[in-house]
PDB file of C-alpha atoms in Angstrom:
ATOM      1  CA  SER U   1     199.484   0.969 -19.320  1.00 50.00           C
ATOM      2  CA  SER U   2     203.122   1.232 -20.366  1.00 64.00           C
ATOM      3  CA  GLU U   3     204.376   2.978 -23.445  1.00 89.00           C
ATOM      4  CA  LEU U   4     207.472   2.250 -25.498  1.00 95.00           C
ATOM      5  CA  THR U   5     209.269   5.188 -27.093  1.00 96.00           C
ATOM      6  CA  GLN U   6     211.459   4.935 -30.180  1.00 97.00           C
ATOM      7  CA  ASP U   7     213.195   7.558 -32.277  1.00 96.00           C
ATOM      8  CA  PRO U   8     211.280   7.988 -35.547  1.00 95.00           C
ATOM      9  CA  ALA U   9     214.242   7.632 -37.871  1.00 97.00           C
ATOM     10  CA  VAL U  10     217.957   6.965 -38.025  1.00 98.00           C
ATOM     11  CA  SER U  11     220.450   6.626 -40.843  1.00 97.00           C
ATOM     12  CA  VAL U  12     223.645   4.621 -41.121  1.00 97.00           C
ATOM     13  CA  ALA U  13     226.398   4.368 -43.713  1.00 98.00           C
ATOM     14  CA  LEU U  14     226.766   1.035 -45.434  1.00 97.00           C
ATOM     15  CA  GLY U  15     228.939  -1.262 -43.335  1.00 97.00           C
ATOM     16  CA  GLN U  16     228.751   0.908 -40.225  1.00 98.00           C
ATOM     17  CA  THR U  17     227.020   0.283 -36.914  1.00 98.00           C
ATOM     18  CA  VAL U  18     223.636   1.653 -35.866  1.00 98.00           C
ATOM     19  CA  ARG U  19     221.848   1.440 -32.530  1.00 98.00           C
ATOM     20  CA  ILE U  20     218.072   1.762 -32.170  1.00 98.00           C
ATOM     21  CA  THR U  21     216.627   2.401 -28.735  1.00 98.00           C
ATOM     22  CA  CYS U  22     213.343   1.599 -27.030  1.00 97.00           C
ATOM     23  CA  GLN U  23     212.467   3.317 -23.749  1.00 97.00           C
ATOM     24  CA  GLY U  24     209.738   2.490 -21.280  1.00 94.00           C
ATOM     25  CA  ASP U  25     208.973   1.403 -17.741  1.00 92.00           C
ATOM     26  CA  SER U  26     208.178  -2.145 -18.815  1.00 90.00           C
ATOM     27  CA  VAL U  27     211.741  -2.526 -20.131  1.00 92.00           C
ATOM     28  CA  ARG U  28     212.955  -2.599 -16.521  1.00 91.00           C
ATOM     29  CA  SER U  29     211.007  -5.807 -15.926  1.00 89.00           C
ATOM     30  CA  PHE U  30     210.686  -7.523 -19.288  1.00 90.00           C
ATOM     31  CA  SER U  31     213.066  -7.930 -22.202  1.00 91.00           C
ATOM     32  CA  PRO U  32     211.533  -6.417 -25.327  1.00 93.00           C
ATOM     33  CA  SER U  33     211.422  -8.203 -28.628  1.00 96.00           C
ATOM     34  CA  TRP U  34     212.455  -6.513 -31.859  1.00 98.00           C
ATOM     35  CA  TYR U  35     210.775  -6.744 -35.249  1.00 98.00           C
ATOM     36  CA  GLN U  36     211.955  -5.799 -38.706  1.00 98.00           C
ATOM     37  CA  GLN U  37     209.351  -4.739 -41.254  1.00 98.00           C
ATOM     38  CA  LYS U  38     209.996  -4.026 -44.908  1.00 97.00           C
ATOM     39  CA  PRO U  39     207.436  -2.257 -47.121  1.00 95.00           C
ATOM     40  CA  GLY U  40     204.422  -4.388 -47.911  1.00 95.00           C
ATOM     41  CA  GLN U  41     205.569  -7.229 -45.684  1.00 97.00           C
ATOM     42  CA  ALA U  42     204.635  -8.542 -42.276  1.00 98.00           C
ATOM     43  CA  PRO U  43     206.953  -7.870 -39.344  1.00 98.00           C
ATOM     44  CA  VAL U  44     209.691 -10.412 -38.701  1.00 98.00           C
ATOM     45  CA  LEU U  45     211.057 -11.186 -35.242  1.00 98.00           C
ATOM     46  CA  VAL U  46     214.799 -10.460 -35.160  1.00 98.00           C
ATOM     47  CA  ILE U  47     215.623 -10.361 -31.436  1.00 97.00           C
ATOM     48  CA  TYR U  48     213.831 -11.714 -28.369  1.00 95.00           C
ATOM     49  CA  GLY U  49     214.683 -12.179 -24.724  1.00 89.00           C
ATOM     50  CA  GLU U  50     217.112  -9.269 -24.788  1.00 79.00           C
ATOM     51  CA  ASN U  51     219.689 -10.884 -27.091  1.00 94.00           C
ATOM     52  CA  ASN U  52     218.393 -14.061 -28.729  1.00 94.00           C
ATOM     53  CA  ARG U  53     218.125 -14.395 -32.495  1.00 96.00           C
ATOM     54  CA  PRO U  54     215.587 -16.679 -34.173  1.00 95.00           C
ATOM     55  CA  SER U  55     216.920 -19.117 -36.699  1.00 95.00           C
ATOM     56  CA  GLY U  56     217.900 -17.388 -39.938  1.00 96.00           C
ATOM     57  CA  ILE U  57     218.538 -13.951 -38.461  1.00 97.00           C
ATOM     58  CA  PRO U  58     222.099 -12.762 -39.179  1.00 97.00           C
ATOM     59  CA  ASP U  59     224.435 -12.355 -36.243  1.00 96.00           C
ATOM     60  CA  ARG U  60     224.985  -8.686 -37.104  1.00 98.00           C
ATOM     61  CA  PHE U  61     221.730  -8.121 -35.168  1.00 98.00           C
ATOM     62  CA  SER U  62     222.124  -7.967 -31.395  1.00 97.00           C
ATOM     63  CA  GLY U  63     220.154  -6.691 -28.448  1.00 96.00           C
ATOM     64  CA  SER U  64     220.860  -5.282 -25.015  1.00 96.00           C
ATOM     65  CA  ARG U  65     219.050  -3.693 -22.101  1.00 95.00           C
ATOM     66  CA  SER U  66     219.961  -1.284 -19.336  1.00 95.00           C
ATOM     67  CA  GLY U  67     217.502   0.269 -16.932  1.00 94.00           C
ATOM     68  CA  ASN U  68     214.462   1.448 -18.854  1.00 94.00           C
ATOM     69  CA  THR U  69     216.177   1.351 -22.253  1.00 96.00           C
ATOM     70  CA  ALA U  70     216.598  -1.547 -24.641  1.00 96.00           C
ATOM     71  CA  SER U  71     218.726  -1.359 -27.764  1.00 97.00           C
ATOM     72  CA  LEU U  72     218.913  -3.143 -31.075  1.00 98.00           C
ATOM     73  CA  THR U  73     222.318  -2.891 -32.717  1.00 98.00           C
ATOM     74  CA  ILE U  74     223.109  -3.657 -36.334  1.00 98.00           C
ATOM     75  CA  THR U  75     226.854  -4.150 -36.721  1.00 98.00           C
ATOM     76  CA  GLY U  76     227.970  -3.743 -40.323  1.00 97.00           C
ATOM     77  CA  ALA U  77     224.651  -2.575 -41.734  1.00 97.00           C
ATOM     78  CA  GLN U  78     223.716  -3.908 -45.150  1.00 98.00           C
ATOM     79  CA  ALA U  79     221.371  -2.476 -47.750  1.00 97.00           C
ATOM     80  CA  ALA U  80     218.976  -5.317 -46.927  1.00 97.00           C
ATOM     81  CA  ASP U  81     218.664  -3.968 -43.378  1.00 98.00           C
ATOM     82  CA  GLU U  82     216.858  -0.840 -44.532  1.00 98.00           C
ATOM     83  CA  ALA U  83     213.460  -1.223 -42.900  1.00 98.00           C
ATOM     84  CA  ASP U  84     211.223  -0.149 -40.049  1.00 97.00           C
ATOM     85  CA  TYR U  85     212.105  -1.628 -36.668  1.00 98.00           C
ATOM     86  CA  TYR U  86     209.629  -2.004 -33.810  1.00 98.00           C
ATOM     87  CA  CYS U  87     210.151  -3.026 -30.228  1.00 97.00           C
ATOM     88  CA  GLY U  88     207.437  -4.889 -28.373  1.00 96.00           C
ATOM     89  CA  SER U  89     206.893  -5.966 -24.800  1.00 93.00           C
ATOM     90  CA  ARG U  90     204.291  -6.668 -22.169  1.00 90.00           C
ATOM     91  CA  ASP U  91     202.936  -4.076 -19.841  1.00 85.00           C
ATOM     92  CA  ARG U  92     204.770  -3.835 -16.539  1.00 77.00           C
ATOM     93  CA  SER U  93     201.699  -4.309 -14.367  1.00 74.00           C
ATOM     94  CA  ASP U  94     199.032  -5.792 -16.622  1.00 79.00           C
ATOM     95  CA  ASN U  95     199.110  -8.756 -18.955  1.00 83.00           C
ATOM     96  CA  HIS U  96     198.847  -6.500 -21.981  1.00 91.00           C
ATOM     97  CA  ARG U  97     201.197  -6.167 -24.929  1.00 94.00           C
ATOM     98  CA  VAL U  98     202.542  -2.921 -26.322  1.00 94.00           C
ATOM     99  CA  PHE U  99     204.613  -1.855 -29.321  1.00 96.00           C
ATOM    100  CA  GLY U 100     206.896   1.100 -29.813  1.00 96.00           C
ATOM    101  CA  GLY U 101     206.154   3.604 -32.548  1.00 96.00           C
ATOM    102  CA  GLY U 102     208.875   2.236 -34.805  1.00 97.00           C
ATOM    103  CA  THR U 103     212.214   3.502 -36.134  1.00 97.00           C
ATOM    104  CA  LYS U 104     212.880   3.860 -39.833  1.00 97.00           C
ATOM    105  CA  VAL U 105     216.443   2.815 -40.620  1.00 98.00           C
ATOM    106  CA  THR U 106     217.971   4.191 -43.795  1.00 98.00           C
ATOM    107  CA  VAL U 107     221.220   2.693 -45.073  1.00 97.00           C
ATOM    108  CA  LEU U 108     223.220   5.269 -46.988  1.00 95.00           C
TER     109      LEU U 108
ATOM    110  CA  GLN Y   1     207.232 -24.650 -40.100  1.00 92.00           C
ATOM    111  CA  VAL Y   2     204.182 -22.849 -38.799  1.00 96.00           C
ATOM    112  CA  GLN Y   3     202.205 -20.753 -41.270  1.00 97.00           C
ATOM    113  CA  LEU Y   4     199.324 -18.404 -40.547  1.00 98.00           C
ATOM    114  CA  GLN Y   5     196.759 -17.032 -42.989  1.00 98.00           C
ATOM    115  CA  GLU Y   6     194.169 -14.368 -42.302  1.00 98.00           C
ATOM    116  CA  SER Y   7     190.799 -14.449 -44.037  1.00 98.00           C
ATOM    117  CA  GLY Y   8     187.679 -12.320 -43.960  1.00 97.00           C
ATOM    118  CA  PRO Y   9     185.924  -9.435 -45.697  1.00 97.00           C
ATOM    119  CA  GLY Y  10     188.120  -6.631 -46.943  1.00 96.00           C
ATOM    120  CA  LEU Y  11     185.318  -4.095 -46.643  1.00 98.00           C
ATOM    121  CA  VAL Y  12     183.067  -3.540 -43.646  1.00 98.00           C
ATOM    122  CA  LYS Y  13     180.385  -0.901 -43.240  1.00 98.00           C
ATOM    123  CA  PRO Y  14     180.500   1.556 -40.333  1.00 98.00           C
ATOM    124  CA  SER Y  15     178.729   0.334 -37.173  1.00 97.00           C
ATOM    125  CA  GLU Y  16     178.914  -3.283 -38.353  1.00 98.00           C
ATOM    126  CA  THR Y  17     181.100  -6.112 -37.050  1.00 98.00           C
ATOM    127  CA  LEU Y  18     184.519  -6.961 -38.426  1.00 98.00           C
ATOM    128  CA  SER Y  19     185.155 -10.712 -38.422  1.00 98.00           C
ATOM    129  CA  LEU Y  20     188.476 -12.321 -39.251  1.00 98.00           C
ATOM    130  CA  THR Y  21     189.781 -15.870 -39.043  1.00 98.00           C
ATOM    131  CA  CYS Y  22     193.367 -17.055 -38.851  1.00 98.00           C
ATOM    132  CA  SER Y  23     194.102 -20.528 -40.193  1.00 98.00           C
ATOM    133  CA  VAL Y  24     197.205 -22.181 -38.798  1.00 98.00           C
ATOM    134  CA  SER Y  25     199.158 -24.884 -40.599  1.00 97.00           C
ATOM    135  CA  GLY Y  26     202.324 -26.734 -39.693  1.00 96.00           C
ATOM    136  CA  TYR Y  27     201.609 -26.502 -35.984  1.00 96.00           C
ATOM    137  CA  SER Y  28     198.733 -27.591 -33.763  1.00 95.00           C
ATOM    138  CA  ILE Y  29     197.141 -24.763 -31.809  1.00 95.00           C
ATOM    139  CA  SER Y  30     196.509 -27.266 -29.027  1.00 92.00           C
ATOM    140  CA  SER Y  31     200.252 -27.816 -28.615  1.00 90.00           C
ATOM    141  CA  GLY Y  32     200.491 -24.592 -26.668  1.00 85.00           C
ATOM    142  CA  HIS Y  33     201.479 -20.983 -27.230  1.00 91.00           C
ATOM    143  CA  TYR Y  34     199.302 -17.940 -27.267  1.00 95.00           C
ATOM    144  CA  TRP Y  35     197.835 -16.653 -30.532  1.00 97.00           C
ATOM    145  CA  GLY Y  36     197.321 -12.993 -31.243  1.00 97.00           C
ATOM    146  CA  TRP Y  37     195.848 -10.284 -33.429  1.00 98.00           C
ATOM    147  CA  ILE Y  38     197.757  -7.106 -34.220  1.00 98.00           C
ATOM    148  CA  ARG Y  39     196.737  -4.298 -36.536  1.00 98.00           C
ATOM    149  CA  GLN Y  40     198.709  -1.592 -38.262  1.00 98.00           C
ATOM    150  CA  THR Y  41     197.880   1.859 -39.546  1.00 95.00           C
ATOM    151  CA  PRO Y  42     200.215   4.576 -40.812  1.00 89.00           C
ATOM    152  CA  ALA Y  43     199.024   6.850 -38.018  1.00 87.00           C
ATOM    153  CA  LYS Y  44     199.266   4.475 -35.040  1.00 85.00           C
ATOM    154  CA  GLY Y  45     201.825   1.922 -36.179  1.00 92.00           C
ATOM    155  CA  LEU Y  46     201.510  -1.563 -34.719  1.00 96.00           C
ATOM    156  CA  GLU Y  47     198.687  -1.981 -32.214  1.00 96.00           C
ATOM    157  CA  TRP Y  48     198.134  -5.159 -30.232  1.00 96.00           C
ATOM    158  CA  ILE Y  49     194.454  -6.120 -30.198  1.00 97.00           C
ATOM    159  CA  ALA Y  50     194.174  -9.394 -28.276  1.00 97.00           C
ATOM    160  CA  SER Y  51     195.784 -12.722 -27.480  1.00 96.00           C
ATOM    161  CA  ILE Y  52     194.309 -16.108 -26.657  1.00 96.00           C
ATOM    162  CA  TYR Y  53     195.633 -19.381 -25.265  1.00 94.00           C
ATOM    163  CA  TYR Y  54     194.363 -22.619 -26.785  1.00 89.00           C
ATOM    164  CA  THR Y  55     192.325 -23.232 -23.658  1.00 91.00           C
ATOM    165  CA  GLY Y  56     190.411 -20.028 -24.362  1.00 90.00           C
ATOM    166  CA  ASN Y  57     192.099 -17.735 -21.856  1.00 93.00           C
ATOM    167  CA  THR Y  58     192.129 -14.267 -23.404  1.00 95.00           C
ATOM    168  CA  ASN Y  59     193.860 -10.920 -22.951  1.00 94.00           C
ATOM    169  CA  TYR Y  60     192.437  -7.815 -24.599  1.00 95.00           C
ATOM    170  CA  ASN Y  61     193.813  -4.362 -25.294  1.00 94.00           C
ATOM    171  CA  PRO Y  62     192.036  -2.153 -22.737  1.00 93.00           C
ATOM    172  CA  SER Y  63     191.272   0.475 -25.393  1.00 93.00           C
ATOM    173  CA  LEU Y  64     189.407  -2.082 -27.517  1.00 96.00           C
ATOM    174  CA  LYS Y  65     188.160  -4.511 -24.885  1.00 95.00           C
ATOM    175  CA  SER Y  66     184.536  -3.392 -24.983  1.00 97.00           C
ATOM    176  CA  ARG Y  67     184.304  -4.192 -28.706  1.00 98.00           C
ATOM    177  CA  VAL Y  68     186.579  -7.216 -29.130  1.00 98.00           C
ATOM    178  CA  THR Y  69     185.968 -10.930 -28.856  1.00 98.00           C
ATOM    179  CA  MET Y  70     188.604 -13.510 -29.654  1.00 97.00           C
ATOM    180  CA  SER Y  71     187.945 -17.240 -29.886  1.00 96.00           C
ATOM    181  CA  VAL Y  72     189.766 -20.424 -30.802  1.00 96.00           C
ATOM    182  CA  ASP Y  73     188.605 -23.537 -32.646  1.00 95.00           C
ATOM    183  CA  THR Y  74     191.121 -26.295 -32.029  1.00 93.00           C
ATOM    184  CA  SER Y  75     189.228 -28.769 -34.245  1.00 94.00           C
ATOM    185  CA  LYS Y  76     189.816 -26.511 -37.241  1.00 96.00           C
ATOM    186  CA  ASN Y  77     193.197 -25.224 -36.011  1.00 96.00           C
ATOM    187  CA  GLN Y  78     191.895 -21.686 -36.310  1.00 97.00           C
ATOM    188  CA  PHE Y  79     191.323 -18.667 -34.155  1.00 97.00           C
ATOM    189  CA  SER Y  80     189.098 -15.688 -34.797  1.00 98.00           C
ATOM    190  CA  LEU Y  81     188.553 -12.022 -34.078  1.00 98.00           C
ATOM    191  CA  LYS Y  82     185.336 -10.055 -33.884  1.00 98.00           C
ATOM    192  CA  LEU Y  83     185.357  -6.277 -33.551  1.00 98.00           C
ATOM    193  CA  THR Y  84     181.967  -4.640 -33.183  1.00 98.00           C
ATOM    194  CA  SER Y  85     180.699  -1.141 -33.986  1.00 98.00           C
ATOM    195  CA  VAL Y  86     183.543  -0.374 -36.356  1.00 98.00           C
ATOM    196  CA  THR Y  87     184.402   3.121 -37.561  1.00 97.00           C
ATOM    197  CA  ALA Y  88     186.830   4.474 -40.112  1.00 96.00           C
ATOM    198  CA  GLU Y  89     189.480   4.423 -37.386  1.00 96.00           C
ATOM    199  CA  ASP Y  90     189.382   0.635 -37.493  1.00 97.00           C
ATOM    200  CA  THR Y  91     190.631   0.655 -41.083  1.00 98.00           C
ATOM    201  CA  ALA Y  92     193.970  -1.140 -40.909  1.00 98.00           C
ATOM    202  CA  VAL Y  93     196.048  -4.093 -41.962  1.00 98.00           C
ATOM    203  CA  TYR Y  94     195.189  -6.901 -39.557  1.00 98.00           C
ATOM    204  CA  TYR Y  95     197.785  -9.533 -38.732  1.00 98.00           C
ATOM    205  CA  CYS Y  96     197.452 -12.796 -36.867  1.00 98.00           C
ATOM    206  CA  ALA Y  97     200.517 -14.201 -35.153  1.00 98.00           C
ATOM    207  CA  ARG Y  98     201.809 -16.924 -32.872  1.00 97.00           C
ATOM    208  CA  GLU Y  99     202.975 -15.608 -29.543  1.00 96.00           C
ATOM    209  CA  ARG Y 100     205.517 -17.002 -27.121  1.00 93.00           C
ATOM    210  CA  VAL Y 101     204.894 -16.053 -23.526  1.00 89.00           C
ATOM    211  CA  LEU Y 102     208.111 -16.441 -21.564  1.00 86.00           C
ATOM    212  CA  SER Y 103     209.079 -15.472 -18.046  1.00 84.00           C
ATOM    213  CA  TYR Y 104     211.393 -12.752 -19.320  1.00 83.00           C
ATOM    214  CA  GLY Y 105     209.195 -11.365 -22.075  1.00 86.00           C
ATOM    215  CA  TYR Y 106     206.680 -11.974 -24.782  1.00 91.00           C
ATOM    216  CA  ASN Y 107     207.217 -12.121 -28.540  1.00 95.00           C
ATOM    217  CA  PHE Y 108     205.337 -12.827 -31.742  1.00 97.00           C
ATOM    218  CA  ASP Y 109     207.560 -15.273 -33.591  1.00 96.00           C
ATOM    219  CA  SER Y 110     205.432 -16.083 -36.630  1.00 97.00           C
ATOM    220  CA  TRP Y 111     203.079 -13.757 -38.494  1.00 98.00           C
ATOM    221  CA  GLY Y 112     200.486 -14.052 -41.199  1.00 98.00           C
ATOM    222  CA  GLN Y 113     200.867 -11.925 -44.317  1.00 98.00           C
ATOM    223  CA  GLY Y 114     198.220  -9.499 -43.131  1.00 98.00           C
ATOM    224  CA  THR Y 115     194.862  -8.507 -44.558  1.00 98.00           C
ATOM    225  CA  LEU Y 116     193.638  -4.986 -45.262  1.00 98.00           C
ATOM    226  CA  VAL Y 117     190.236  -4.214 -43.805  1.00 98.00           C
ATOM    227  CA  THR Y 118     188.599  -0.977 -44.884  1.00 98.00           C
ATOM    228  CA  VAL Y 119     185.647   0.472 -43.018  1.00 98.00           C
ATOM    229  CA  SER Y 120     183.506   2.430 -45.427  1.00 97.00           C
ATOM    230  CA  SER Y 121     179.919   2.715 -46.564  1.00 95.00           C
TER     231      SER Y 121
END
């Protein structure tokens, strides 16, 4: 089955831009979704279908994909964006789902 | 607006069966979509367990397939998870979620609040 690889942690200065990446073979075929999770809360979908935002998600969140790497970009990071971010997708060859290991975003 | 709520025992003994139910409100399971279970531990992060369509078609995580059964009850607007022969490694927060299966990718667009299940004697 496919795996999705994320950097464990990244930091960003308040108001600056941060990019979180998700690498894996399945990314070549399927657009990952991105989830934000704050402590003690359930994950929340923030990006799907490469660059679609569910209702209520600020437009400072955007997604992109190139080759085997997908990215979630936060443009003008806010203190409220400090959270863990996970990518998720389906396996390239099987109808299974997989999540990345998560990236902890710290807003300085 | 769809809402999901997990229910079930918070403590399960080793070798026994973990049983959880997800109650859905604000949306009819029979209207479509897949419905899934995901668990989370500090060590392994988010782990997909299984997904089911309202017709009963299921997909299981290969690493758990031998121990997992997922079912749906459209009359109660609920779906359920059974995980047999549990060990301490099955201790986790278990989430139920609605899943959208699209041609370009899958995503879980609504989640329950999660329920902690501890496996211990």
